[in-house]
Amino acid sequence: MTERAATYAEVFAVREYRHLFGAYLLSLAGDQLTAVTVAYLVFSETGSAALAAAAYASSYLAWLTGGPLLSGLADRFPRRSVMIACDLGRAALIPLAALPALPAPALVVLLFVVNLMRPPFVAARAALMPEVLDGDRYAVANGVDNICAQVVQVVGFAVGGSLVALLSLRGALLVDAGTFLVSAVLVGVGVRSRPAPRPPSGPTGQGWAVGLRVVFADSRLRSYVLVLWMASAFTYAAEGF
């Protein structure tokens, strides 16, 4: 191959990507802070490890239930608008967890609803990336995003605990809501407005089922997906201990 690989400097030289990257980091940090802080809030008020675990697990349950349905919003509405709406929705809902009279089961449900807004945000951002970055810069940016996602997941636990110690549980939740507000501002200021994607000409119902058939009918794609699932199962199982 004679084509030179893109550098990190060339990726971050794209203004839209810089704003998408900043919004992505803030949104990831906000998701981690929400899960950690609300789980700790539930445990401190009830003493129930089961309810605290349910609060934390609701972030993963939201992907299983809402992911296949809500991710499609990124293909029906302008993707920039989807990202901003999801950030503003989370910023508006998270402070409700700071209400002193809110019972623990309601906190679990609230966290679940907040996390339902993550799949369309991630889907809209993923769909925008090829429009913002071309060629090898897109592949390099995906690598950067994956590295940062892992780092933020680890750092989020430490930052969440530190904020609780410094500001109290409810103060940490207000900071958490602020991360989503800043993320929405970054997207609104730095990402160019684009129209909604054109609807496909064929039948659109059960699009997720069509996608599953395409993947599992191909032996190579099926192998890739199964290997990814197995690796993820072993990776996330350790987080339960």
GROMACS .gro file of N, CA and C in nm, residues 92-218:
model
  381
   92ALA      N    1  -3.207   1.723   3.191
   92ALA     CA    2  -3.330   1.763   3.261
   92ALA      C    3  -3.376   1.657   3.361
   93LEU      N    4  -3.353   1.530   3.332
   93LEU     CA    5  -3.403   1.422   3.418
   93LEU      C    6  -3.313   1.392   3.537
   94ILE      N    7  -3.182   1.402   3.517
   94ILE     CA    8  -3.089   1.361   3.624
   94ILE      C    9  -3.109   1.441   3.753
   95PRO      N   10  -3.131   1.573   3.749
   95PRO     CA   11  -3.152   1.645   3.875
   95PRO      C   12  -3.271   1.595   3.955
   96LEU      N   13  -3.366   1.527   3.890
   96LEU     CA   14  -3.480   1.474   3.965
   96LEU      C   15  -3.436   1.372   4.068
   97ALA      N   16  -3.323   1.304   4.042
   97ALA     CA   17  -3.273   1.206   4.138
   97ALA      C   18  -3.227   1.273   4.267
   98ALA      N   19  -3.202   1.403   4.263
   98ALA     CA   20  -3.159   1.475   4.383
   98ALA      C   21  -3.274   1.512   4.474
   99LEU      N   22  -3.398   1.489   4.431
   99LEU     CA   23  -3.512   1.521   4.516
   99LEU      C   24  -3.511   1.430   4.639
  100PRO      N   25  -3.518   1.486   4.759
  100PRO     CA   26  -3.502   1.404   4.880
  100PRO      C   27  -3.616   1.305   4.902
  101ALA      N   28  -3.735   1.332   4.850
  101ALA     CA   29  -3.849   1.246   4.877
  101ALA      C   30  -3.865   1.133   4.775
  102LEU      N   31  -3.775   1.124   4.678
  102LEU     CA   32  -3.790   1.023   4.573
  102LEU      C   33  -3.750   0.886   4.628
  103PRO      N   34  -3.841   0.788   4.625
  103PRO     CA   35  -3.808   0.655   4.679
  103PRO      C   36  -3.709   0.580   4.590
  104ALA      N   37  -3.645   0.478   4.647
  104ALA     CA   38  -3.541   0.404   4.576
  104ALA      C   39  -3.592   0.337   4.448
  105PRO      N   40  -3.709   0.270   4.449
  105PRO     CA   41  -3.756   0.211   4.323
  105PRO      C   42  -3.776   0.314   4.212
  106ALA      N   43  -3.819   0.434   4.250
  106ALA     CA   44  -3.835   0.540   4.150
  106ALA      C   45  -3.700   0.584   4.095
  107LEU      N   46  -3.597   0.580   4.178
  107LEU     CA   47  -3.463   0.614   4.131
  107LEU      C   48  -3.414   0.513   4.027
  108VAL      N   49  -3.445   0.385   4.051
  108VAL     CA   50  -3.406   0.280   3.955
  108VAL      C   51  -3.475   0.304   3.821
  109VAL      N   52  -3.605   0.334   3.827
  109VAL     CA   53  -3.681   0.360   3.704
  109VAL      C   54  -3.630   0.486   3.635
  110LEU      N   55  -3.600   0.588   3.713
  110LEU     CA   56  -3.550   0.712   3.655
  110LEU      C   57  -3.417   0.690   3.583
  111LEU      N   58  -3.328   0.613   3.644
  111LEU     CA   59  -3.200   0.586   3.580
  111LEU      C   60  -3.219   0.506   3.452
  112PHE      N   61  -3.314   0.415   3.453
  112PHE     CA   62  -3.342   0.338   3.332
  112PHE      C   63  -3.389   0.430   3.219
  113VAL      N   64  -3.478   0.523   3.250
  113VAL     CA   65  -3.528   0.616   3.149
  113VAL      C   66  -3.416   0.705   3.097
  114VAL      N   67  -3.329   0.751   3.188
  114VAL     CA   68  -3.215   0.832   3.146
  114VAL      C   69  -3.126   0.756   3.049
  115ASN      N   70  -3.101   0.630   3.079
  115ASN     CA   71  -3.013   0.549   2.995
  115ASN      C   72  -3.077   0.510   2.862
  116LEU      N   73  -3.208   0.520   2.851
  116LEU     CA   74  -3.273   0.495   2.723
  116LEU      C   75  -3.233   0.598   2.617
  117MET      N   76  -3.184   0.712   2.663
  117MET     CA   77  -3.145   0.817   2.568
  117MET      C   78  -3.004   0.798   2.515
  118ARG      N   79  -2.930   0.704   2.570
  118ARG     CA   80  -2.794   0.683   2.521
  118ARG      C   81  -2.789   0.612   2.386
  119PRO      N   82  -2.868   0.505   2.360
  119PRO     CA   83  -2.859   0.440   2.229
  119PRO      C   84  -2.882   0.532   2.110
  120PRO      N   85  -2.985   0.617   2.110
  120PRO     CA   86  -3.000   0.707   1.993
  120PRO      C   87  -2.887   0.808   1.982
  121PHE      N   88  -2.832   0.853   2.095
  121PHE     CA   89  -2.719   0.945   2.091
  121PHE      C   90  -2.599   0.878   2.024
  122VAL      N   91  -2.567   0.757   2.068
  122VAL     CA   92  -2.452   0.686   2.012
  122VAL      C   93  -2.474   0.653   1.866
  123ALA      N   94  -2.597   0.612   1.830
  123ALA     CA   95  -2.626   0.578   1.691
  123ALA      C   96  -2.615   0.700   1.601
  124ALA      N   97  -2.665   0.814   1.648
  124ALA     CA   98  -2.658   0.936   1.567
  124ALA      C   99  -2.514   0.980   1.548
  125ARG      N  100  -2.434   0.969   1.652
  125ARG     CA  101  -2.294   1.008   1.641
  125ARG      C  102  -2.219   0.913   1.546
  126ALA      N  103  -2.245   0.784   1.559
  126ALA     CA  104  -2.178   0.687   1.472
  126ALA      C  105  -2.215   0.710   1.326
  127ALA      N  106  -2.340   0.750   1.300
  127ALA     CA  107  -2.381   0.776   1.163
  127ALA      C  108  -2.320   0.905   1.108
  128LEU      N  109  -2.291   1.001   1.196
  128LEU     CA  110  -2.230   1.126   1.152
  128LEU      C  111  -2.081   1.111   1.121
  129MET      N  112  -2.016   1.019   1.188
  129MET     CA  113  -1.871   1.009   1.176
  129MET      C  114  -1.823   0.992   1.032
  130PRO      N  115  -1.882   0.903   0.949
  130PRO     CA  116  -1.833   0.892   0.811
  130PRO      C  117  -1.857   1.018   0.728
  131GLU      N  118  -1.953   1.102   0.769
  131GLU     CA  119  -1.978   1.225   0.697
  131GLU      C  120  -1.878   1.334   0.738
  132VAL      N  121  -1.823   1.321   0.856
  132VAL     CA  122  -1.728   1.420   0.907
  132VAL      C  123  -1.585   1.386   0.868
  133LEU      N  124  -1.552   1.257   0.872
  133LEU     CA  125  -1.415   1.212   0.844
  133LEU      C  126  -1.416   1.119   0.723
  134ASP      N  127  -1.318   1.135   0.637
  134ASP     CA  128  -1.311   1.051   0.518
  134ASP      C  129  -1.186   0.963   0.523
  135GLY      N  130  -1.189   0.854   0.448
  135GLY     CA  131  -1.072   0.769   0.432
  135GLY      C  132  -1.021   0.713   0.563
  136ASP      N  133  -0.888   0.713   0.576
  136ASP     CA  134  -0.824   0.652   0.692
  136ASP      C  135  -0.848   0.731   0.819
  137ARG      N  136  -0.883   0.857   0.808
  137ARG     CA  137  -0.909   0.935   0.928
  137ARG      C  138  -1.027   0.879   1.006
  138TYR      N  139  -1.123   0.823   0.935
  138TYR     CA  140  -1.240   0.763   1.003
  138TYR      C  141  -1.196   0.643   1.087
  139ALA      N  142  -1.112   0.557   1.032
  139ALA     CA  143  -1.065   0.439   1.106
  139ALA      C  144  -0.982   0.480   1.227
  140VAL      N  145  -0.895   0.579   1.211
  140VAL     CA  146  -0.813   0.625   1.322
  140VAL      C  147  -0.901   0.685   1.433
  141ALA      N  148  -1.001   0.761   1.394
  141ALA     CA  149  -1.090   0.821   1.493
  141ALA      C  150  -1.168   0.715   1.570
  142ASN      N  151  -1.209   0.609   1.503
  142ASN     CA  152  -1.278   0.501   1.574
  142ASN      C  153  -1.188   0.438   1.679
  143GLY      N  154  -1.061   0.422   1.645
  143GLY     CA  155  -0.967   0.369   1.743
  143GLY      C  156  -0.951   0.460   1.863
  144VAL      N  157  -0.942   0.590   1.838
  144VAL     CA  158  -0.932   0.688   1.946
  144VAL      C  159  -1.056   0.682   2.035
  145ASP      N  160  -1.173   0.674   1.974
  145ASP     CA  161  -1.298   0.669   2.051
  145ASP      C  162  -1.304   0.545   2.139
  146ASN      N  163  -1.262   0.431   2.087
  146ASN     CA  164  -1.267   0.307   2.166
  146ASN      C  165  -1.172   0.313   2.284
  147ILE      N  166  -1.054   0.368   2.263
  147ILE     CA  167  -0.958   0.381   2.373
  147ILE      C  168  -1.015   0.472   2.482
  148CYS      N  169  -1.069   0.585   2.440
  148CYS     CA  170  -1.124   0.680   2.537
  148CYS      C  171  -1.243   0.623   2.612
  149ALA      N  172  -1.324   0.542   2.546
  149ALA     CA  173  -1.439   0.482   2.612
  149ALA      C  174  -1.394   0.391   2.726
  150GLN      N  175  -1.288   0.313   2.703
  150GLN     CA  176  -1.238   0.225   2.809
  150GLN      C  177  -1.177   0.305   2.923
  151VAL      N  178  -1.103   0.410   2.889
  151VAL     CA  179  -1.041   0.492   2.993
  151VAL      C  180  -1.147   0.561   3.078
  152VAL      N  181  -1.248   0.618   3.011
  152VAL     CA  182  -1.353   0.688   3.085
  152VAL      C  183  -1.430   0.593   3.174
  153GLN      N  184  -1.450   0.470   3.131
  153GLN     CA  185  -1.523   0.375   3.213
  153GLN      C  186  -1.451   0.350   3.345
  154VAL      N  187  -1.318   0.341   3.339
  154VAL     CA  188  -1.240   0.319   3.461
  154VAL      C  189  -1.233   0.447   3.544
  155VAL      N  190  -1.201   0.558   3.479
  155VAL     CA  191  -1.186   0.683   3.551
  155VAL      C  192  -1.319   0.729   3.610
  156GLY      N  193  -1.430   0.692   3.544
  156GLY     CA  194  -1.560   0.735   3.592
  156GLY      C  195  -1.590   0.690   3.733
  157PHE      N  196  -1.544   0.570   3.770
  157PHE     CA  197  -1.566   0.523   3.907
  157PHE      C  198  -1.494   0.612   4.008
  158ALA      N  199  -1.367   0.645   3.978
  158ALA     CA  200  -1.289   0.728   4.070
  158ALA      C  201  -1.345   0.869   4.078
  159VAL      N  202  -1.381   0.925   3.962
  159VAL     CA  203  -1.434   1.062   3.961
  159VAL      C  204  -1.569   1.067   4.031
  160GLY      N  205  -1.653   0.966   4.007
  160GLY     CA  206  -1.783   0.963   4.072
  160GLY      C  207  -1.771   0.958   4.223
  161GLY      N  208  -1.681   0.872   4.273
  161GLY     CA  209  -1.661   0.866   4.417
  161GLY      C  210  -1.605   0.994   4.474
  162SER      N  211  -1.513   1.056   4.401
  162SER     CA  212  -1.453   1.181   4.448
  162SER      C  213  -1.556   1.293   4.454
  163LEU      N  214  -1.643   1.301   4.353
  163LEU     CA  215  -1.745   1.405   4.353
  163LEU      C  216  -1.844   1.386   4.467
  164VAL      N  217  -1.878   1.260   4.496
  164VAL     CA  218  -1.968   1.234   4.608
  164VAL      C  219  -1.904   1.279   4.739
  165ALA      N  220  -1.774   1.251   4.754
  165ALA     CA  221  -1.705   1.289   4.877
  165ALA      C  222  -1.693   1.442   4.891
  166LEU      N  223  -1.672   1.510   4.779
  166LEU     CA  224  -1.651   1.654   4.783
  166LEU      C  225  -1.780   1.734   4.788
  167LEU      N  226  -1.880   1.689   4.711
  167LEU     CA  227  -2.000   1.771   4.691
  167LEU      C  228  -2.128   1.712   4.747
  168SER      N  229  -2.124   1.592   4.800
  168SER     CA  230  -2.241   1.516   4.843
  168SER      C  231  -2.303   1.447   4.722
  169LEU      N  232  -2.389   1.352   4.748
  169LEU     CA  233  -2.451   1.275   4.640
  169LEU      C  234  -2.530   1.364   4.546
  170ARG      N  235  -2.611   1.449   4.601
  170ARG     CA  236  -2.697   1.531   4.515
  170ARG      C  237  -2.618   1.639   4.443
  171GLY      N  238  -2.512   1.688   4.503
  171GLY     CA  239  -2.426   1.782   4.433
  171GLY      C  240  -2.356   1.717   4.315
  172ALA      N  241  -2.316   1.590   4.331
  172ALA     CA  242  -2.253   1.517   4.222
  172ALA      C  243  -2.351   1.497   4.107
  173LEU      N  244  -2.478   1.477   4.139
  173LEU     CA  245  -2.579   1.459   4.034
  173LEU      C  246  -2.597   1.587   3.953
  174LEU      N  247  -2.588   1.702   4.018
  174LEU     CA  248  -2.601   1.828   3.946
  174LEU      C  249  -2.481   1.850   3.853
  175VAL      N  250  -2.361   1.812   3.899
  175VAL     CA  251  -2.244   1.818   3.811
  175VAL      C  252  -2.262   1.725   3.693
  176ASP      N  253  -2.318   1.608   3.720
  176ASP     CA  254  -2.345   1.510   3.616
  176ASP      C  255  -2.437   1.568   3.509
  177ALA      N  256  -2.544   1.634   3.553
  177ALA     CA  257  -2.635   1.697   3.457
  177ALA      C  258  -2.562   1.803   3.374
  178GLY      N  259  -2.466   1.871   3.436
  178GLY     CA  260  -2.391   1.972   3.364
  178GLY      C  261  -2.307   1.915   3.250
  179THR      N  262  -2.257   1.791   3.266
  179THR     CA  263  -2.179   1.731   3.157
  179THR      C  264  -2.262   1.715   3.031
  180PHE      N  265  -2.389   1.681   3.048
  180PHE     CA  266  -2.475   1.664   2.931
  180PHE      C  267  -2.512   1.799   2.870
  181LEU      N  268  -2.527   1.901   2.953
  181LEU     CA  269  -2.554   2.034   2.899
  181LEU      C  270  -2.438   2.084   2.814
  182VAL      N  271  -2.316   2.066   2.863
  182VAL     CA  272  -2.199   2.110   2.787
  182VAL      C  273  -2.185   2.028   2.659
  183SER      N  274  -2.215   1.899   2.668
  183SER     CA  275  -2.211   1.814   2.548
  183SER      C  276  -2.308   1.866   2.442
  184ALA      N  277  -2.429   1.903   2.484
  184ALA     CA  278  -2.527   1.956   2.389
  184ALA      C  279  -2.479   2.085   2.326
  185VAL      N  280  -2.414   2.171   2.405
  185VAL     CA  281  -2.361   2.296   2.353
  185VAL      C  282  -2.252   2.269   2.249
  186LEU      N  283  -2.163   2.174   2.278
  186LEU     CA  284  -2.055   2.142   2.184
  186LEU      C  285  -2.111   2.094   2.050
  187VAL      N  286  -2.212   2.008   2.056
  187VAL     CA  287  -2.272   1.957   1.933
  187VAL      C  288  -2.343   2.071   1.859
  188GLY      N  289  -2.416   2.153   1.932
  188GLY     CA  290  -2.489   2.261   1.868
  188GLY      C  291  -2.400   2.365   1.804
  189VAL      N  292  -2.286   2.392   1.866
  189VAL     CA  293  -2.195   2.495   1.815
  189VAL      C  294  -2.104   2.442   1.706
  190GLY      N  295  -2.053   2.320   1.723
  190GLY     CA  296  -1.946   2.273   1.636
  190GLY      C  297  -1.983   2.174   1.529
  191VAL      N  298  -2.105   2.122   1.528
  191VAL     CA  299  -2.145   2.022   1.429
  191VAL      C  300  -2.243   2.087   1.331
  192ARG      N  301  -2.213   2.072   1.204
  192ARG     CA  302  -2.295   2.134   1.101
  192ARG      C  303  -2.433   2.067   1.093
  193SER      N  304  -2.535   2.149   1.075
  193SER     CA  305  -2.671   2.097   1.061
  193SER      C  306  -2.687   2.027   0.927
  194ARG      N  307  -2.740   1.907   0.931
  194ARG     CA  308  -2.765   1.828   0.810
  194ARG      C  309  -2.911   1.782   0.811
  195PRO      N  310  -2.970   1.763   0.695
  195PRO     CA  311  -3.110   1.716   0.693
  195PRO      C  312  -3.120   1.572   0.740
  196ALA      N  313  -3.241   1.531   0.770
  196ALA     CA  314  -3.264   1.391   0.809
  196ALA      C  315  -3.231   1.300   0.692
  197PRO      N  316  -3.181   1.180   0.720
  197PRO     CA  317  -3.149   1.086   0.611
  197PRO      C  318  -3.274   1.053   0.529
  198ARG      N  319  -3.252   1.028   0.403
  198ARG     CA  320  -3.364   0.987   0.318
  198ARG      C  321  -3.414   0.849   0.358
  199PRO      N  322  -3.545   0.832   0.368
  199PRO     CA  323  -3.594   0.699   0.404
  199PRO      C  324  -3.565   0.599   0.293
  200PRO      N  325  -3.536   0.474   0.329
  200PRO     CA  326  -3.509   0.373   0.226
  200PRO      C  327  -3.630   0.348   0.140
  201SER      N  328  -3.605   0.311   0.015
  201SER     CA  329  -3.715   0.291  -0.079
  201SER      C  330  -3.792   0.163  -0.052
  202GLY      N  331  -3.728   0.064   0.007
  202GLY     CA  332  -3.793  -0.064   0.034
  202GLY      C  333  -3.873  -0.059   0.162
  203PRO      N  334  -3.925  -0.175   0.206
  203PRO     CA  335  -4.000  -0.182   0.332
  203PRO      C  336  -3.907  -0.156   0.450
  204THR      N  337  -3.954  -0.078   0.547
  204THR     CA  338  -3.872  -0.039   0.661
  204THR      C  339  -3.910  -0.112   0.789
  205GLY      N  340  -4.022  -0.176   0.794
  205GLY     CA  341  -4.062  -0.247   0.915
  205GLY      C  342  -3.969  -0.363   0.943
  206GLN      N  343  -3.946  -0.388   1.071
  206GLN     CA  344  -3.859  -0.498   1.115
  206GLN      C  345  -3.718  -0.485   1.057
  207GLY      N  346  -3.668  -0.362   1.050
  207GLY     CA  347  -3.534  -0.344   0.997
  207GLY      C  348  -3.428  -0.417   1.078
  208TRP      N  349  -3.447  -0.423   1.211
  208TRP     CA  350  -3.350  -0.494   1.293
  208TRP      C  351  -3.351  -0.643   1.263
  209ALA      N  352  -3.469  -0.699   1.231
  209ALA     CA  353  -3.477  -0.841   1.198
  209ALA      C  354  -3.407  -0.870   1.067
  210VAL      N  355  -3.420  -0.778   0.970
  210VAL     CA  356  -3.350  -0.795   0.843
  210VAL      C  357  -3.200  -0.792   0.866
  211GLY      N  358  -3.155  -0.701   0.951
  211GLY     CA  359  -3.012  -0.694   0.982
  211GLY      C  360  -2.960  -0.821   1.045
  212LEU      N  361  -3.037  -0.879   1.137
  212LEU     CA  362  -2.995  -1.005   1.199
  212LEU      C  363  -2.985  -1.117   1.096
  213ARG      N  364  -3.080  -1.121   1.003
  213ARG     CA  365  -3.075  -1.226   0.900
  213ARG      C  366  -2.953  -1.210   0.811
  214VAL      N  367  -2.920  -1.085   0.778
  214VAL     CA  368  -2.803  -1.061   0.694
  214VAL      C  369  -2.675  -1.107   0.765
  215VAL      N  370  -2.664  -1.075   0.894
  215VAL     CA  371  -2.543  -1.110   0.968
  215VAL      C  372  -2.531  -1.260   0.987
  216PHE      N  373  -2.639  -1.324   1.031
  216PHE     CA  374  -2.630  -1.466   1.066
  216PHE      C  375  -2.641  -1.559   0.946
  217ALA      N  376  -2.675  -1.505   0.830
  217ALA     CA  377  -2.674  -1.588   0.709
  217ALA      C  378  -2.534  -1.599   0.650
  218ASP      N  379  -2.446  -1.509   0.689
  218ASP     CA  380  -2.308  -1.510   0.640
  218ASP      C  381  -2.220  -1.575   0.748
   0.00000   0.00000   0.00000
